[in-house]
Amino acid sequence: MSWKEWYDSLAKPAWTPEPSTIGLIWQCLYPIILITFGYVFVRAVRQQLPWKVAFPFAVNLVANLLFTPIQFGWRNLPMAAVDIVIVWASIIWMAIAIWKHHRWVALAQIPYFVWVSIATVLQLSITWSNR
């Protein structure tokens, strides 16, 4: 069974966005993530920003990248739920860590945080409905 057939077979809330909508949202968010994370990592490499400030960005990036293989490769809903909670919590951590250094980076995470908040509720709902 393909990942799409598997995903379509899951019980999901009525408000679940279409996969194409989810893809479009990520296409809008990835440039924000690229610019802000890149800025943080470059500043950390140049020692213009403490690594402890960049660390939550690294945690978020790894957790974000792991979500798709966990969800659609392993098809492990409980692990995907834990992973997306880590993504969500690390966005808050990132904003707190960067705030006193570069507020614009923290503020730029608002659309990412809003979407991941929705996606987290969706993932937790799907995980619960398919237990």
mmCIF file of N, CA and C in Angstrom:
data_model
loop_
_atom_site.group_PDB
_atom_site.id
_atom_site.type_symbol
_atom_site.label_atom_id
_atom_site.label_comp_id
_atom_site.label_asym_id
_atom_site.label_seq_id
_atom_site.Cartn_x
_atom_site.Cartn_y
_atom_site.Cartn_z
ATOM 1 N N MET A 1 0.848 -1.171 0.000
ATOM 2 C CA MET A 1 0.000 0.000 0.000
ATOM 3 C C MET A 1 0.900 1.242 0.000
ATOM 4 N N SER A 2 0.594 2.184 -0.861
ATOM 5 C CA SER A 2 1.380 3.421 -0.929
ATOM 6 C C SER A 2 1.116 4.263 0.315
ATOM 7 N N TRP A 3 1.993 5.246 0.547
ATOM 8 C CA TRP A 3 1.804 6.119 1.717
ATOM 9 C C TRP A 3 0.477 6.865 1.617
ATOM 10 N N LYS A 4 0.100 7.273 0.395
ATOM 11 C CA LYS A 4 -1.138 8.019 0.216
ATOM 12 C C LYS A 4 -2.350 7.142 0.499
ATOM 13 N N GLU A 5 -2.319 5.908 0.011
ATOM 14 C CA GLU A 5 -3.417 4.981 0.301
ATOM 15 C C GLU A 5 -3.514 4.725 1.809
ATOM 16 N N TRP A 6 -2.367 4.550 2.438
ATOM 17 C CA TRP A 6 -2.340 4.330 3.885
ATOM 18 C C TRP A 6 -2.911 5.542 4.616
ATOM 19 N N TYR A 7 -2.430 6.734 4.265
ATOM 20 C CA TYR A 7 -2.899 7.955 4.926
ATOM 21 C C TYR A 7 -4.396 8.145 4.697
ATOM 22 N N ASP A 8 -4.860 7.914 3.474
ATOM 23 C CA ASP A 8 -6.290 8.055 3.166
ATOM 24 C C ASP A 8 -7.142 7.067 3.957
ATOM 25 N N SER A 9 -6.572 5.916 4.313
ATOM 26 C CA SER A 9 -7.333 4.892 5.043
ATOM 27 C C SER A 9 -7.472 5.204 6.537
ATOM 28 N N LEU A 10 -6.708 6.164 7.035
ATOM 29 C CA LEU A 10 -6.756 6.493 8.456
ATOM 30 C C LEU A 10 -8.022 7.263 8.802
ATOM 31 N N ALA A 11 -8.501 7.063 10.023
ATOM 32 C CA ALA A 11 -9.593 7.896 10.538
ATOM 33 C C ALA A 11 -9.008 9.270 10.848
ATOM 34 N N LYS A 12 -9.648 10.312 10.308
ATOM 35 C CA LYS A 12 -9.158 11.682 10.488
ATOM 36 C C LYS A 12 -10.331 12.596 10.812
ATOM 37 N N PRO A 13 -10.059 13.701 11.513
ATOM 38 C CA PRO A 13 -11.142 14.655 11.771
ATOM 39 C C PRO A 13 -11.667 15.243 10.457
ATOM 40 N N ALA A 14 -12.907 15.709 10.483
ATOM 41 C CA ALA A 14 -13.540 16.271 9.282
ATOM 42 C C ALA A 14 -12.794 17.495 8.760
ATOM 43 N N TRP A 15 -12.093 18.204 9.629
ATOM 44 C CA TRP A 15 -11.406 19.438 9.234
ATOM 45 C C TRP A 15 -9.990 19.199 8.696
ATOM 46 N N THR A 16 -9.624 17.948 8.486
ATOM 47 C CA THR A 16 -8.288 17.624 7.991
ATOM 48 C C THR A 16 -8.055 18.249 6.617
ATOM 49 N N PRO A 17 -6.988 19.054 6.473
ATOM 50 C CA PRO A 17 -6.693 19.626 5.149
ATOM 51 C C PRO A 17 -6.279 18.539 4.158
ATOM 52 N N GLU A 18 -6.498 18.814 2.909
ATOM 53 C CA GLU A 18 -6.037 17.912 1.846
ATOM 54 C C GLU A 18 -4.510 17.883 1.846
ATOM 55 N N PRO A 19 -3.893 16.763 1.459
ATOM 56 C CA PRO A 19 -2.430 16.711 1.393
ATOM 57 C C PRO A 19 -1.833 17.832 0.535
ATOM 58 N N SER A 20 -2.521 18.225 -0.538
ATOM 59 C CA SER A 20 -1.992 19.307 -1.386
ATOM 60 C C SER A 20 -1.992 20.635 -0.625
ATOM 61 N N THR A 21 -2.973 20.850 0.230
ATOM 62 C CA THR A 21 -3.019 22.066 1.043
ATOM 63 C C THR A 21 -1.884 22.061 2.058
ATOM 64 N N ILE A 22 -1.673 20.918 2.675
ATOM 65 C CA ILE A 22 -0.571 20.786 3.633
ATOM 66 C C ILE A 22 0.753 21.079 2.929
ATOM 67 N N GLY A 23 0.922 20.538 1.738
ATOM 68 C CA GLY A 23 2.141 20.787 0.965
ATOM 69 C C GLY A 23 2.324 22.256 0.637
ATOM 70 N N LEU A 24 1.253 22.928 0.275
ATOM 71 C CA LEU A 24 1.313 24.356 -0.041
ATOM 72 C C LEU A 24 1.708 25.173 1.189
ATOM 73 N N ILE A 25 1.152 24.825 2.322
ATOM 74 C CA ILE A 25 1.508 25.527 3.565
ATOM 75 C C ILE A 25 2.997 25.380 3.840
ATOM 76 N N TRP A 26 3.509 24.165 3.708
ATOM 77 C CA TRP A 26 4.950 23.968 3.943
ATOM 78 C C TRP A 26 5.796 24.722 2.919
ATOM 79 N N GLN A 27 5.329 24.821 1.681
ATOM 80 C CA GLN A 27 6.070 25.587 0.672
ATOM 81 C C GLN A 27 6.167 27.050 1.057
ATOM 82 N N CYS A 28 5.170 27.555 1.745
ATOM 83 C CA CYS A 28 5.218 28.940 2.238
ATOM 84 C C CYS A 28 6.120 29.073 3.464
ATOM 85 N N LEU A 29 6.127 28.055 4.303
ATOM 86 C CA LEU A 29 6.906 28.118 5.541
ATOM 87 C C LEU A 29 8.400 27.851 5.340
ATOM 88 N N TYR A 30 8.745 26.983 4.403
ATOM 89 C CA TYR A 30 10.157 26.623 4.245
ATOM 90 C C TYR A 30 11.075 27.808 3.968
ATOM 91 N N PRO A 31 10.690 28.796 3.166
ATOM 92 C CA PRO A 31 11.586 29.957 3.006
ATOM 93 C C PRO A 31 11.818 30.717 4.321
ATOM 94 N N ILE A 32 10.775 30.838 5.140
ATOM 95 C CA ILE A 32 10.933 31.495 6.443
ATOM 96 C C ILE A 32 11.899 30.694 7.309
ATOM 97 N N ILE A 33 11.706 29.386 7.319
ATOM 98 C CA ILE A 33 12.580 28.506 8.099
ATOM 99 C C ILE A 33 14.010 28.595 7.574
ATOM 100 N N LEU A 34 14.181 28.528 6.279
ATOM 101 C CA LEU A 34 15.518 28.590 5.675
ATOM 102 C C LEU A 34 16.242 29.881 6.048
ATOM 103 N N ILE A 35 15.573 30.993 5.899
ATOM 104 C CA ILE A 35 16.202 32.292 6.176
ATOM 105 C C ILE A 35 16.523 32.447 7.657
ATOM 106 N N THR A 36 15.548 32.169 8.507
ATOM 107 C CA THR A 36 15.769 32.404 9.941
ATOM 108 C C THR A 36 16.728 31.393 10.552
ATOM 109 N N PHE A 37 16.574 30.130 10.206
ATOM 110 C CA PHE A 37 17.488 29.125 10.751
ATOM 111 C C PHE A 37 18.887 29.344 10.199
ATOM 112 N N GLY A 38 18.970 29.640 8.909
ATOM 113 C CA GLY A 38 20.275 29.917 8.313
ATOM 114 C C GLY A 38 20.956 31.086 8.994
ATOM 115 N N TYR A 39 20.204 32.136 9.247
ATOM 116 C CA TYR A 39 20.748 33.312 9.938
ATOM 117 C C TYR A 39 21.288 32.925 11.308
ATOM 118 N N VAL A 40 20.510 32.161 12.061
ATOM 119 C CA VAL A 40 20.932 31.748 13.409
ATOM 120 C C VAL A 40 22.185 30.881 13.328
ATOM 121 N N PHE A 41 22.201 29.900 12.451
ATOM 122 C CA PHE A 41 23.350 28.994 12.371
ATOM 123 C C PHE A 41 24.615 29.709 11.887
ATOM 124 N N VAL A 42 24.478 30.606 10.922
ATOM 125 C CA VAL A 42 25.651 31.364 10.447
ATOM 126 C C VAL A 42 26.200 32.234 11.564
ATOM 127 N N ARG A 43 25.316 32.906 12.287
ATOM 128 C CA ARG A 43 25.761 33.756 13.410
ATOM 129 C C ARG A 43 26.422 32.917 14.500
ATOM 130 N N ALA A 44 25.913 31.728 14.740
ATOM 131 C CA ALA A 44 26.523 30.848 15.748
ATOM 132 C C ALA A 44 27.898 30.368 15.286
ATOM 133 N N VAL A 45 28.018 29.986 14.023
ATOM 134 C CA VAL A 45 29.308 29.542 13.484
ATOM 135 C C VAL A 45 30.336 30.669 13.560
ATOM 136 N N ARG A 46 29.901 31.879 13.298
ATOM 137 C CA ARG A 46 30.798 33.045 13.364
ATOM 138 C C ARG A 46 31.012 33.536 14.802
ATOM 139 N N GLN A 47 30.460 32.825 15.760
ATOM 140 C CA GLN A 47 30.567 33.149 17.185
ATOM 141 C C GLN A 47 29.974 34.524 17.519
ATOM 142 N N GLN A 48 28.952 34.904 16.764
ATOM 143 C CA GLN A 48 28.225 36.142 17.020
ATOM 144 C C GLN A 48 26.934 35.866 17.782
ATOM 145 N N LEU A 49 26.706 34.603 18.056
ATOM 146 C CA LEU A 49 25.524 34.159 18.777
ATOM 147 C C LEU A 49 25.923 32.904 19.550
ATOM 148 N N PRO A 50 25.570 32.801 20.814
ATOM 149 C CA PRO A 50 25.950 31.602 21.578
ATOM 150 C C PRO A 50 25.297 30.338 20.999
ATOM 151 N N TRP A 51 26.027 29.242 21.032
ATOM 152 C CA TRP A 51 25.492 27.986 20.528
ATOM 153 C C TRP A 51 24.267 27.534 21.306
ATOM 154 N N LYS A 52 24.171 27.919 22.593
ATOM 155 C CA LYS A 52 22.986 27.528 23.362
ATOM 156 C C LYS A 52 21.724 28.181 22.800
ATOM 157 N N VAL A 53 21.872 29.291 22.086
ATOM 158 C CA VAL A 53 20.732 29.929 21.420
ATOM 159 C C VAL A 53 20.393 29.172 20.134
ATOM 160 N N ALA A 54 21.395 28.685 19.446
ATOM 161 C CA ALA A 54 21.177 27.954 18.195
ATOM 162 C C ALA A 54 20.696 26.520 18.433
ATOM 163 N N PHE A 55 20.974 25.976 19.606
ATOM 164 C CA PHE A 55 20.645 24.573 19.877
ATOM 165 C C PHE A 55 19.165 24.234 19.678
ATOM 166 N N PRO A 56 18.222 25.032 20.197
ATOM 167 C CA PRO A 56 16.819 24.664 19.958
ATOM 168 C C PRO A 56 16.437 24.690 18.476
ATOM 169 N N PHE A 57 17.115 25.501 17.681
ATOM 170 C CA PHE A 57 16.872 25.508 16.237
ATOM 171 C C PHE A 57 17.324 24.178 15.632
ATOM 172 N N ALA A 58 18.442 23.663 16.124
ATOM 173 C CA ALA A 58 18.933 22.371 15.644
ATOM 174 C C ALA A 58 17.983 21.246 16.045
ATOM 175 N N VAL A 59 17.515 21.286 17.284
ATOM 176 C CA VAL A 59 16.556 20.279 17.751
ATOM 177 C C VAL A 59 15.309 20.316 16.874
ATOM 178 N N ASN A 60 14.802 21.513 16.613
ATOM 179 C CA ASN A 60 13.610 21.662 15.795
ATOM 180 C C ASN A 60 13.830 21.126 14.388
ATOM 181 N N LEU A 61 14.963 21.473 13.808
ATOM 182 C CA LEU A 61 15.255 21.036 12.446
ATOM 183 C C LEU A 61 15.297 19.519 12.352
ATOM 184 N N VAL A 62 15.994 18.881 13.288
ATOM 185 C CA VAL A 62 16.084 17.420 13.281
ATOM 186 C C VAL A 62 14.702 16.795 13.467
ATOM 187 N N ALA A 63 13.946 17.285 14.441
ATOM 188 C CA ALA A 63 12.612 16.728 14.688
ATOM 189 C C ALA A 63 11.698 16.935 13.487
ATOM 190 N N ASN A 64 11.778 18.109 12.861
ATOM 191 C CA ASN A 64 10.963 18.385 11.687
ATOM 192 C C ASN A 64 11.320 17.425 10.547
ATOM 193 N N LEU A 65 12.610 17.227 10.321
ATOM 194 C CA LEU A 65 13.048 16.336 9.243
ATOM 195 C C LEU A 65 12.686 14.879 9.510
ATOM 196 N N LEU A 66 12.607 14.496 10.777
ATOM 197 C CA LEU A 66 12.273 13.110 11.115
ATOM 198 C C LEU A 66 10.789 12.791 10.990
ATOM 199 N N PHE A 67 9.943 13.819 11.021
ATOM 200 C CA PHE A 67 8.503 13.560 11.030
ATOM 201 C C PHE A 67 8.048 12.729 9.833
ATOM 202 N N THR A 68 8.410 13.119 8.637
ATOM 203 C CA THR A 68 7.926 12.421 7.437
ATOM 204 C C THR A 68 8.354 10.952 7.404
ATOM 205 N N PRO A 69 9.634 10.636 7.654
ATOM 206 C CA PRO A 69 9.981 9.206 7.669
ATOM 207 C C PRO A 69 9.260 8.419 8.773
ATOM 208 N N ILE A 70 9.072 9.051 9.926
ATOM 209 C CA ILE A 70 8.365 8.356 11.009
ATOM 210 C C ILE A 70 6.903 8.132 10.630
ATOM 211 N N GLN A 71 6.256 9.175 10.146
ATOM 212 C CA GLN A 71 4.815 9.107 9.839
ATOM 213 C C GLN A 71 4.531 8.254 8.616
ATOM 214 N N PHE A 72 5.248 8.506 7.536
ATOM 215 C CA PHE A 72 4.894 7.878 6.269
ATOM 216 C C PHE A 72 5.804 6.719 5.880
ATOM 217 N N GLY A 73 7.023 6.685 6.407
ATOM 218 C CA GLY A 73 7.919 5.559 6.146
ATOM 219 C C GLY A 73 7.631 4.411 7.102
ATOM 220 N N TRP A 74 7.774 4.695 8.389
ATOM 221 C CA TRP A 74 7.512 3.672 9.418
ATOM 222 C C TRP A 74 6.032 3.517 9.702
ATOM 223 N N ARG A 75 5.243 4.538 9.348
ATOM 224 C CA ARG A 75 3.796 4.551 9.613
ATOM 225 C C ARG A 75 3.520 4.336 11.104
ATOM 226 N N ASN A 76 4.318 5.041 11.903
ATOM 227 C CA ASN A 76 4.238 4.922 13.354
ATOM 228 C C ASN A 76 3.555 6.177 13.912
ATOM 229 N N LEU A 77 2.260 6.103 14.087
ATOM 230 C CA LEU A 77 1.494 7.262 14.535
ATOM 231 C C LEU A 77 1.879 7.738 15.935
ATOM 232 N N PRO A 78 2.039 6.844 16.923
ATOM 233 C CA PRO A 78 2.429 7.340 18.250
ATOM 234 C C PRO A 78 3.790 8.047 18.241
ATOM 235 N N MET A 79 4.756 7.495 17.525
ATOM 236 C CA MET A 79 6.067 8.135 17.465
ATOM 237 C C MET A 79 5.994 9.460 16.707
ATOM 238 N N ALA A 80 5.175 9.516 15.665
ATOM 239 C CA ALA A 80 4.990 10.773 14.926
ATOM 240 C C ALA A 80 4.339 11.817 15.825
ATOM 241 N N ALA A 81 3.422 11.390 16.693
ATOM 242 C CA ALA A 81 2.783 12.318 17.626
ATOM 243 C C ALA A 81 3.807 12.887 18.601
ATOM 244 N N VAL A 82 4.674 12.040 19.122
ATOM 245 C CA VAL A 82 5.733 12.521 20.027
ATOM 246 C C VAL A 82 6.645 13.480 19.274
ATOM 247 N N ASP A 83 7.000 13.116 18.061
ATOM 248 C CA ASP A 83 7.897 13.954 17.268
ATOM 249 C C ASP A 83 7.302 15.336 17.017
ATOM 250 N N ILE A 84 6.029 15.400 16.645
ATOM 251 C CA ILE A 84 5.452 16.714 16.337
ATOM 252 C C ILE A 84 5.291 17.560 17.595
ATOM 253 N N VAL A 85 5.089 16.926 18.735
ATOM 254 C CA VAL A 85 5.062 17.685 19.994
ATOM 255 C C VAL A 85 6.443 18.288 20.254
ATOM 256 N N ILE A 86 7.495 17.549 19.922
ATOM 257 C CA ILE A 86 8.858 18.078 20.055
ATOM 258 C C ILE A 86 9.049 19.262 19.104
ATOM 259 N N VAL A 87 8.581 19.131 17.878
ATOM 260 C CA VAL A 87 8.669 20.247 16.923
ATOM 261 C C VAL A 87 7.952 21.464 17.498
ATOM 262 N N TRP A 88 6.735 21.263 17.979
ATOM 263 C CA TRP A 88 5.924 22.360 18.524
ATOM 264 C C TRP A 88 6.614 23.012 19.723
ATOM 265 N N ALA A 89 7.038 22.207 20.676
ATOM 266 C CA ALA A 89 7.670 22.747 21.891
ATOM 267 C C ALA A 89 8.990 23.441 21.571
ATOM 268 N N SER A 90 9.723 22.912 20.611
ATOM 269 C CA SER A 90 11.017 23.522 20.279
ATOM 270 C C SER A 90 10.842 24.875 19.589
ATOM 271 N N ILE A 91 9.704 25.121 18.942
ATOM 272 C CA ILE A 91 9.459 26.448 18.369
ATOM 273 C C ILE A 91 9.333 27.468 19.499
ATOM 274 N N ILE A 92 8.644 27.109 20.545
ATOM 275 C CA ILE A 92 8.537 27.999 21.714
ATOM 276 C C ILE A 92 9.922 28.220 22.314
ATOM 277 N N TRP A 93 10.667 27.155 22.476
ATOM 278 C CA TRP A 93 12.033 27.222 23.019
ATOM 279 C C TRP A 93 12.905 28.126 22.152
ATOM 280 N N MET A 94 12.808 27.969 20.833
ATOM 281 C CA MET A 94 13.583 28.792 19.898
ATOM 282 C C MET A 94 13.264 30.271 20.089
ATOM 283 N N ALA A 95 11.976 30.583 20.141
ATOM 284 C CA ALA A 95 11.558 31.985 20.263
ATOM 285 C C ALA A 95 12.072 32.600 21.560
ATOM 286 N N ILE A 96 12.006 31.849 22.630
ATOM 287 C CA ILE A 96 12.507 32.339 23.921
ATOM 288 C C ILE A 96 14.019 32.533 23.861
ATOM 289 N N ALA A 97 14.716 31.560 23.282
ATOM 290 C CA ALA A 97 16.182 31.608 23.229
ATOM 291 C C ALA A 97 16.702 32.769 22.384
ATOM 292 N N ILE A 98 16.032 33.062 21.277
ATOM 293 C CA ILE A 98 16.532 34.074 20.340
ATOM 294 C C ILE A 98 16.019 35.467 20.657
ATOM 295 N N TRP A 99 14.972 35.594 21.447
ATOM 296 C CA TRP A 99 14.261 36.859 21.649
ATOM 297 C C TRP A 99 15.181 38.023 22.001
ATOM 298 N N LYS A 100 16.053 37.863 22.979
ATOM 299 C CA LYS A 100 16.872 39.009 23.398
ATOM 300 C C LYS A 100 18.002 39.314 22.419
ATOM 301 N N HIS A 101 18.261 38.417 21.492
ATOM 302 C CA HIS A 101 19.332 38.614 20.510
ATOM 303 C C HIS A 101 18.810 39.185 19.188
ATOM 304 N N HIS A 102 17.753 38.567 18.684
ATOM 305 C CA HIS A 102 17.201 38.944 17.372
ATOM 306 C C HIS A 102 15.694 38.703 17.390
ATOM 307 N N ARG A 103 14.954 39.681 17.849
ATOM 308 C CA ARG A 103 13.495 39.532 17.985
ATOM 309 C C ARG A 103 12.809 39.207 16.670
ATOM 310 N N TRP A 104 13.333 39.739 15.572
ATOM 311 C CA TRP A 104 12.704 39.489 14.280
ATOM 312 C C TRP A 104 12.689 38.001 13.957
ATOM 313 N N VAL A 105 13.724 37.277 14.387
ATOM 314 C CA VAL A 105 13.764 35.830 14.139
ATOM 315 C C VAL A 105 12.641 35.142 14.926
ATOM 316 N N ALA A 106 12.465 35.555 16.175
ATOM 317 C CA ALA A 106 11.387 34.990 16.995
ATOM 318 C C ALA A 106 10.026 35.302 16.378
ATOM 319 N N LEU A 107 9.819 36.532 15.981
ATOM 320 C CA LEU A 107 8.528 36.937 15.402
ATOM 321 C C LEU A 107 8.266 36.237 14.065
ATOM 322 N N ALA A 108 9.326 35.976 13.324
ATOM 323 C CA ALA A 108 9.172 35.291 12.034
ATOM 324 C C ALA A 108 8.690 33.850 12.202
ATOM 325 N N GLN A 109 8.805 33.312 13.414
ATOM 326 C CA GLN A 109 8.368 31.938 13.667
ATOM 327 C C GLN A 109 6.857 31.840 13.904
ATOM 328 N N ILE A 110 6.165 32.973 13.994
ATOM 329 C CA ILE A 110 4.730 32.941 14.300
ATOM 330 C C ILE A 110 3.933 32.097 13.293
ATOM 331 N N PRO A 111 4.115 32.287 11.974
ATOM 332 C CA PRO A 111 3.339 31.431 11.046
ATOM 333 C C PRO A 111 3.692 29.946 11.190
ATOM 334 N N TYR A 112 4.963 29.670 11.424
ATOM 335 C CA TYR A 112 5.422 28.293 11.638
ATOM 336 C C TYR A 112 4.758 27.729 12.889
ATOM 337 N N PHE A 113 4.733 28.506 13.962
ATOM 338 C CA PHE A 113 4.120 28.067 15.212
ATOM 339 C C PHE A 113 2.615 27.829 15.046
ATOM 340 N N VAL A 114 1.949 28.723 14.342
ATOM 341 C CA VAL A 114 0.502 28.569 14.131
ATOM 342 C C VAL A 114 0.225 27.280 13.366
ATOM 343 N N TRP A 115 0.965 27.059 12.279
ATOM 344 C CA TRP A 115 0.732 25.853 11.485
ATOM 345 C C TRP A 115 1.063 24.603 12.278
ATOM 346 N N VAL A 116 2.193 24.593 12.968
ATOM 347 C CA VAL A 116 2.572 23.397 13.722
ATOM 348 C C VAL A 116 1.601 23.153 14.882
ATOM 349 N N SER A 117 1.013 24.201 15.425
ATOM 350 C CA SER A 117 -0.017 24.025 16.449
ATOM 351 C C SER A 117 -1.223 23.282 15.863
ATOM 352 N N ILE A 118 -1.648 23.703 14.687
ATOM 353 C CA ILE A 118 -2.765 23.022 14.005
ATOM 354 C C ILE A 118 -2.366 21.591 13.660
ATOM 355 N N ALA A 119 -1.176 21.427 13.108
ATOM 356 C CA ALA A 119 -0.708 20.099 12.716
ATOM 357 C C ALA A 119 -0.558 19.175 13.923
ATOM 358 N N THR A 120 -0.177 19.738 15.064
ATOM 359 C CA THR A 120 -0.036 18.928 16.276
ATOM 360 C C THR A 120 -1.397 18.418 16.738
ATOM 361 N N VAL A 121 -2.386 19.295 16.757
ATOM 362 C CA VAL A 121 -3.744 18.863 17.129
ATOM 363 C C VAL A 121 -4.241 17.811 16.141
ATOM 364 N N LEU A 122 -3.981 18.035 14.870
ATOM 365 C CA LEU A 122 -4.380 17.065 13.847
ATOM 366 C C LEU A 122 -3.698 15.722 14.079
ATOM 367 N N GLN A 123 -2.392 15.747 14.283
ATOM 368 C CA GLN A 123 -1.651 14.497 14.478
ATOM 369 C C GLN A 123 -2.120 13.765 15.730
ATOM 370 N N LEU A 124 -2.313 14.503 16.819
ATOM 371 C CA LEU A 124 -2.791 13.866 18.045
ATOM 372 C C LEU A 124 -4.188 13.273 17.841
ATOM 373 N N SER A 125 -5.037 13.960 17.077
ATOM 374 C CA SER A 125 -6.379 13.448 16.773
ATOM 375 C C SER A 125 -6.308 12.171 15.938
ATOM 376 N N ILE A 126 -5.461 12.190 14.917
ATOM 377 C CA ILE A 126 -5.311 11.010 14.057
ATOM 378 C C ILE A 126 -4.746 9.845 14.859
ATOM 379 N N THR A 127 -3.746 10.132 15.683
ATOM 380 C CA THR A 127 -3.149 9.064 16.495
ATOM 381 C C THR A 127 -4.191 8.465 17.432
ATOM 382 N N TRP A 128 -4.972 9.313 18.093
ATOM 383 C CA TRP A 128 -5.991 8.840 19.032
ATOM 384 C C TRP A 128 -7.067 8.028 18.295
ATOM 385 N N SER A 129 -7.492 8.519 17.142
ATOM 386 C CA SER A 129 -8.574 7.844 16.400
ATOM 387 C C SER A 129 -8.151 6.514 15.798
ATOM 388 N N ASN A 130 -6.859 6.314 15.650
ATOM 389 C CA ASN A 130 -6.356 5.089 14.995
ATOM 390 C C ASN A 130 -5.564 4.209 15.951
ATOM 391 N N ARG A 131 -5.819 4.351 17.248
ATOM 392 C CA ARG A 131 -5.078 3.548 18.238
ATOM 393 C C ARG A 131 -5.517 2.098 18.236
#
